[in-house]
């Protein structure tokens, strides 16, 4: 059962493919069916990512990606949001480490709100041991 009494059910799915050339892609989507009390909106979401993975440096594979996601009627009726990002991940095989960096721009247009775009930058490392 749903955590929210306003959501009757939700359907979502995703598919990711990695070709042996290094090209890869992901697509995803979701839709919520609202209860009668909240039936004036129809929240849904789409997402797509296109990437490329190659052995450009001796230390390990490098991966690049761009992605885009959009929402409608979420979090409120007539709200439209989108997100676009670019990212890079560098594997350092001998250290069991991935170095990563990304930039993302988020935008939300919602009735009655005057919101600025939000830009985020992320960088870090993941060490596997």
Coordinates of N, CA and C in Angstrom, one line a residue:
X1 N 0.8 -1.2 0.0 CA 0.0 0.0 0.0 C 0.9 1.2 0.0
X2 N 0.3 2.3 -0.4 CA 1.0 3.6 -0.6 C 1.3 4.2 0.8
X3 N 2.4 4.9 0.9 CA 2.7 5.7 2.1 C 1.8 6.9 2.2
X4 N 1.4 7.4 1.0 CA 0.5 8.6 1.0 C -0.9 8.1 0.6
X5 N -1.9 8.7 1.3 CA -3.3 8.4 1.0 C -3.7 9.1 -0.3
X6 N -2.9 10.0 -0.8 CA -3.3 10.7 -2.0 C -2.9 9.9 -3.3
X7 N -1.9 9.0 -3.1 CA -1.5 8.2 -4.3 C -2.1 6.8 -4.3
X8 N -2.9 6.6 -5.4 CA -3.5 5.2 -5.5 C -2.5 4.2 -5.9
X9 N -1.7 4.5 -6.9 CA -0.7 3.6 -7.4 C 0.3 4.3 -8.2
X10 N 1.5 3.7 -8.4 CA 2.5 4.3 -9.2 C 3.2 3.2 -10.1
X11 N 3.5 3.6 -11.3 CA 4.2 2.8 -12.2 C 5.5 3.4 -12.6
X12 N 6.6 2.7 -12.6 CA 7.8 3.2 -12.9 C 8.7 2.1 -13.5
X13 N 9.7 2.5 -14.3 CA 10.6 1.6 -14.9 C 11.8 2.3 -15.5
X14 N 12.8 1.5 -15.7 CA 14.1 2.0 -16.3 C 14.7 0.9 -17.1
X15 N 15.6 1.3 -18.0 CA 16.4 0.4 -18.9 C 17.7 1.1 -19.1
X16 N 18.8 0.3 -18.9 CA 20.1 0.7 -19.2 C 20.8 -0.2 -20.1
X17 N 21.6 0.3 -21.0 CA 22.3 -0.5 -22.0 C 23.7 0.0 -22.1
X18 N 24.7 -1.0 -22.1 CA 26.1 -0.7 -22.3 C 26.6 -1.5 -23.5
X19 N 26.9 -0.8 -24.6 CA 27.4 -1.4 -25.8 C 28.9 -1.7 -25.6
X20 N 29.5 -2.7 -26.3 CA 30.9 -3.0 -26.1 C 31.8 -1.9 -26.8
X21 N 31.2 -0.9 -27.5 CA 32.0 0.2 -28.0 C 32.2 1.3 -26.9
X22 N 31.5 1.1 -25.8 CA 31.6 2.1 -24.7 C 30.4 3.1 -24.6
X23 N 29.7 3.1 -25.7 CA 28.4 3.9 -25.7 C 27.4 3.3 -24.7
X24 N 26.7 4.1 -23.9 CA 25.7 3.6 -23.0 C 24.6 4.6 -22.9
X25 N 23.5 4.0 -22.5 CA 22.3 4.9 -22.3 C 21.4 4.4 -21.2
X26 N 20.6 5.3 -20.6 CA 19.6 4.9 -19.6 C 18.4 5.7 -20.0
X27 N 17.2 5.1 -19.9 CA 15.9 5.8 -20.0 C 15.1 5.3 -18.8
X28 N 14.3 6.2 -18.2 CA 13.4 5.9 -17.1 C 12.2 6.8 -17.2
X29 N 11.2 6.3 -16.5 CA 9.9 7.1 -16.4 C 9.1 6.6 -15.3
X30 N 8.1 7.5 -14.9 CA 7.2 7.1 -13.8 C 5.9 7.9 -13.9
X31 N 4.8 7.4 -13.5 CA 3.6 8.1 -13.4 C 2.8 7.6 -12.2
X32 N 2.2 8.6 -11.5 CA 1.4 8.3 -10.3 C -0.1 8.5 -10.7
X33 N -0.9 7.6 -10.2 CA -2.4 7.7 -10.3 C -2.8 8.2 -8.9
X34 N -3.4 9.4 -8.9 CA -3.8 10.0 -7.7 C -5.3 9.6 -7.3
X35 N -5.5 9.7 -6.0 CA -6.9 9.3 -5.5 C -7.8 10.4 -5.9
X36 N -9.1 10.2 -5.7 CA -10.1 11.2 -6.1 C -9.9 12.5 -5.4
X37 N -9.4 12.5 -4.2 CA -9.1 13.8 -3.5 C -8.0 14.6 -4.1
X38 N -7.2 14.0 -4.9 CA -6.0 14.7 -5.5 C -6.0 14.5 -7.0
X39 N -7.2 14.2 -7.6 CA -7.2 13.8 -9.0 C -7.0 15.0 -10.0
X40 N -6.9 16.2 -9.5 CA -6.7 17.3 -10.4 C -5.3 17.4 -10.9
X41 N -4.4 16.5 -10.5 CA -3.1 16.5 -11.1 C -2.7 15.1 -11.5
X42 N -1.7 15.0 -12.4 CA -1.2 13.8 -12.9 C 0.3 13.8 -13.0
X43 N 0.9 13.5 -11.8 CA 2.4 13.6 -11.8 C 3.1 12.5 -12.7
X44 N 4.0 13.0 -13.4 CA 4.8 12.0 -14.2 C 6.2 12.6 -14.4
X45 N 7.1 11.6 -14.8 CA 8.6 11.9 -14.8 C 9.2 11.1 -16.0
X46 N 10.2 11.8 -16.6 CA 11.0 11.1 -17.6 C 12.5 11.4 -17.3
X47 N 13.3 10.5 -17.8 CA 14.8 10.7 -17.5 C 15.5 10.0 -18.7
X48 N 16.6 10.6 -19.1 CA 17.5 9.9 -20.1 C 18.9 10.3 -19.9
X49 N 19.8 9.4 -20.1 CA 21.2 9.6 -19.9 C 22.0 8.9 -21.1
X50 N 22.9 9.7 -21.6 CA 23.8 9.2 -22.7 C 25.2 9.3 -22.2
X51 N 25.9 8.2 -22.4 CA 27.3 8.1 -21.9 C 28.3 7.5 -22.8
X52 N 29.5 7.6 -22.5 CA 30.6 7.0 -23.3 C 31.7 6.6 -22.3
X53 N 32.2 5.4 -22.4 CA 33.2 4.9 -21.5 C 34.4 4.4 -22.4
X54 N 35.6 4.9 -22.1 CA 36.8 4.5 -22.9 C 38.0 4.4 -22.0
X55 N 39.0 3.8 -22.5 CA 40.3 3.7 -21.8 C 41.2 4.7 -22.4
X56 N 41.1 6.0 -21.9 CA 41.9 7.1 -22.4 C 43.2 7.2 -21.7
X57 N 43.3 6.8 -20.4 CA 44.5 6.9 -19.6 C 44.9 5.5 -19.1
X58 N 46.2 5.4 -18.9 CA 46.7 4.1 -18.4 C 46.1 3.7 -17.0
X59 N 45.7 4.7 -16.2 CA 45.3 4.4 -14.9 C 43.9 3.7 -14.8
X60 N 43.1 3.8 -15.9 CA 41.8 3.1 -15.9 C 40.8 3.8 -16.8
X61 N 39.7 3.2 -16.9 CA 38.6 3.7 -17.8 C 38.1 5.1 -17.3
X62 N 37.7 5.9 -18.3 CA 37.1 7.2 -18.1 C 35.7 7.1 -18.7
X63 N 34.8 7.7 -17.9 CA 33.4 7.7 -18.4 C 32.8 9.1 -18.4
X64 N 32.1 9.5 -19.4 CA 31.5 10.8 -19.6 C 30.0 10.6 -19.8
X65 N 29.2 11.5 -19.2 CA 27.8 11.4 -19.5 C 27.1 12.7 -19.4
X66 N 26.0 12.8 -20.1 CA 25.0 13.9 -20.0 C 23.7 13.3 -19.7
X67 N 22.9 14.0 -18.9 CA 21.5 13.5 -18.7 C 20.5 14.6 -18.6
X68 N 19.3 14.2 -18.7 CA 18.1 15.2 -18.7 C 17.0 14.5 -18.0
X69 N 16.3 15.2 -17.1 CA 15.1 14.6 -16.5 C 14.1 15.7 -16.4
X70 N 12.8 15.4 -16.4 CA 11.7 16.4 -16.4 C 10.6 15.8 -15.6
X71 N 9.9 16.7 -14.8 CA 8.7 16.3 -14.1 C 7.5 17.2 -14.4
X72 N 6.3 16.7 -14.3 CA 5.1 17.5 -14.6 C 4.2 17.3 -13.4
X73 N 3.5 18.3 -12.9 CA 2.6 18.2 -11.8 C 3.2 17.7 -10.6
X74 N 4.4 17.9 -10.4 CA 5.1 17.5 -9.2 C 6.0 18.6 -8.7
X75 N 5.9 19.1 -7.5 CA 5.1 18.6 -6.4 C 3.7 19.1 -6.3
X76 N 3.3 20.0 -7.2 CA 1.9 20.5 -7.2 C 1.4 20.6 -8.6
X77 N 0.1 20.8 -8.8 CA -0.5 20.9 -10.1 C 0.1 22.0 -10.9
X78 N 0.3 21.8 -12.2 CA 0.9 22.8 -13.1 C 2.3 23.2 -12.8
X79 N 3.0 22.4 -12.0 CA 4.5 22.6 -11.8 C 5.2 21.8 -12.8
X80 N 6.3 22.4 -13.4 CA 7.1 21.8 -14.3 C 8.6 22.0 -13.9
X81 N 9.3 20.9 -13.8 CA 10.7 20.9 -13.4 C 11.6 20.2 -14.4
X82 N 12.8 20.6 -14.4 CA 13.8 19.8 -15.2 C 15.2 19.9 -14.6
X83 N 16.0 19.0 -15.1 CA 17.3 18.9 -14.6 C 18.2 18.4 -15.7
X84 N 19.4 19.0 -15.9 CA 20.3 18.6 -16.9 C 21.7 18.6 -16.2
X85 N 22.5 17.6 -16.6 CA 23.8 17.4 -16.0 C 24.9 16.9 -16.9
X86 N 26.1 17.2 -16.6 CA 27.3 16.6 -17.3 C 28.2 16.0 -16.2
X87 N 28.8 14.9 -16.4 CA 29.6 14.2 -15.4 C 30.8 13.5 -16.0
X88 N 31.8 13.3 -15.2 CA 33.0 12.5 -15.6 C 33.4 11.6 -14.4
X89 N 33.8 10.4 -14.7 CA 34.3 9.5 -13.7 C 35.6 8.9 -14.2
X90 N 36.7 9.0 -13.4 CA 38.0 8.4 -13.8 C 38.3 7.3 -12.8
X91 N 38.4 6.1 -13.4 CA 38.9 5.0 -12.6 C 40.4 5.0 -12.4
X92 N 40.8 4.7 -11.2 CA 42.2 4.6 -10.9 C 42.3 3.1 -10.4
X93 N 42.5 2.2 -11.3 CA 42.4 0.8 -11.0 C 43.4 0.3 -9.9
X94 N 44.7 0.7 -10.0 CA 45.6 0.3 -9.0 C 45.3 0.7 -7.5
X95 N 44.5 1.8 -7.4 CA 44.1 2.2 -6.0 C 42.7 1.8 -5.7
X96 N 42.0 1.1 -6.6 CA 40.6 0.7 -6.3 C 39.7 2.0 -6.1
X97 N 40.0 3.0 -6.9 CA 39.4 4.3 -6.6 C 38.7 4.8 -7.9
X98 N 37.6 5.6 -7.7 CA 37.0 6.3 -8.8 C 37.0 7.8 -8.4
X99 N 37.5 8.6 -9.2 CA 37.4 10.1 -9.0 C 36.2 10.6 -9.9
X100 N 35.4 11.5 -9.3 CA 34.2 11.9 -10.1 C 34.0 13.4 -9.9
X101 N 33.3 14.0 -10.9 CA 32.9 15.4 -10.9 C 31.7 15.5 -11.8
X102 N 30.8 16.4 -11.3 CA 29.6 16.7 -12.1 C 29.1 18.1 -11.9
X103 N 28.3 18.6 -12.9 CA 27.6 19.9 -12.8 C 26.2 19.6 -13.1
X104 N 25.2 20.1 -12.3 CA 23.8 19.9 -12.6 C 23.1 21.2 -12.4
X105 N 22.2 21.5 -13.4 CA 21.3 22.7 -13.2 C 19.8 22.1 -13.1
X106 N 19.2 22.6 -12.0 CA 17.8 22.3 -11.7 C 16.9 23.5 -11.8
X107 N 15.7 23.2 -12.4 CA 14.8 24.3 -12.6 C 13.4 23.9 -12.2
X108 N 12.6 24.7 -11.5 CA 11.3 24.4 -11.1 C 10.4 25.6 -11.4
X109 N 9.4 25.5 -12.2 CA 8.4 26.5 -12.4 C 7.1 26.0 -11.8
X110 N 6.7 26.7 -10.7 CA 5.5 26.3 -10.0 C 4.6 27.5 -9.7
X111 N 3.3 27.3 -9.8 CA 2.3 28.4 -9.6 C 2.6 29.1 -8.3
X112 N 2.6 30.4 -8.3 CA 2.7 31.2 -7.1 C 4.1 31.2 -6.5
X113 N 5.1 30.6 -7.2 CA 6.5 30.6 -6.7 C 7.4 31.3 -7.7
X114 N 8.3 32.1 -7.2 CA 9.4 32.7 -8.1 C 10.7 32.1 -7.6
X115 N 11.1 31.0 -8.3 CA 12.3 30.3 -7.9 C 13.4 30.5 -8.9
X116 N 14.6 30.7 -8.4 CA 15.8 30.8 -9.2 C 16.2 29.4 -9.6
X117 N 17.0 29.3 -10.7 CA 17.6 28.0 -11.0 C 18.6 27.6 -10.0
X118 N 18.8 26.3 -9.8 CA 19.8 25.9 -8.8 C 20.9 25.2 -9.5
X119 N 22.1 25.6 -9.4 CA 23.3 25.0 -10.0 C 24.1 24.3 -8.9
X120 N 24.4 23.0 -9.2 CA 25.2 22.3 -8.2 C 26.5 21.7 -8.9
X121 N 27.5 21.6 -8.1 CA 28.8 21.0 -8.5 C 29.1 20.0 -7.5
X122 N 29.6 18.8 -7.9 CA 29.9 17.7 -7.0 C 31.3 17.1 -7.5
X123 N 32.1 16.9 -6.6 CA 33.4 16.2 -6.9 C 33.8 15.4 -5.7
X124 N 34.4 14.3 -6.0 CA 34.9 13.4 -4.9 C 35.6 12.2 -5.3
X125 N 35.7 11.2 -4.4 CA 36.3 10.0 -4.7 C 35.6 8.8 -4.0
X126 N 35.5 7.7 -4.6 CA 35.0 6.5 -4.0 C 36.1 5.5 -4.0
X127 N 36.4 5.0 -2.8 CA 37.5 4.0 -2.6 C 36.9 2.7 -2.2
X128 N 37.2 1.6 -3.0 CA 36.7 0.3 -2.7 C 37.8 -0.5 -2.1
X129 N 37.5 -1.1 -1.0 CA 38.4 -2.0 -0.3 C 37.8 -3.2 0.3

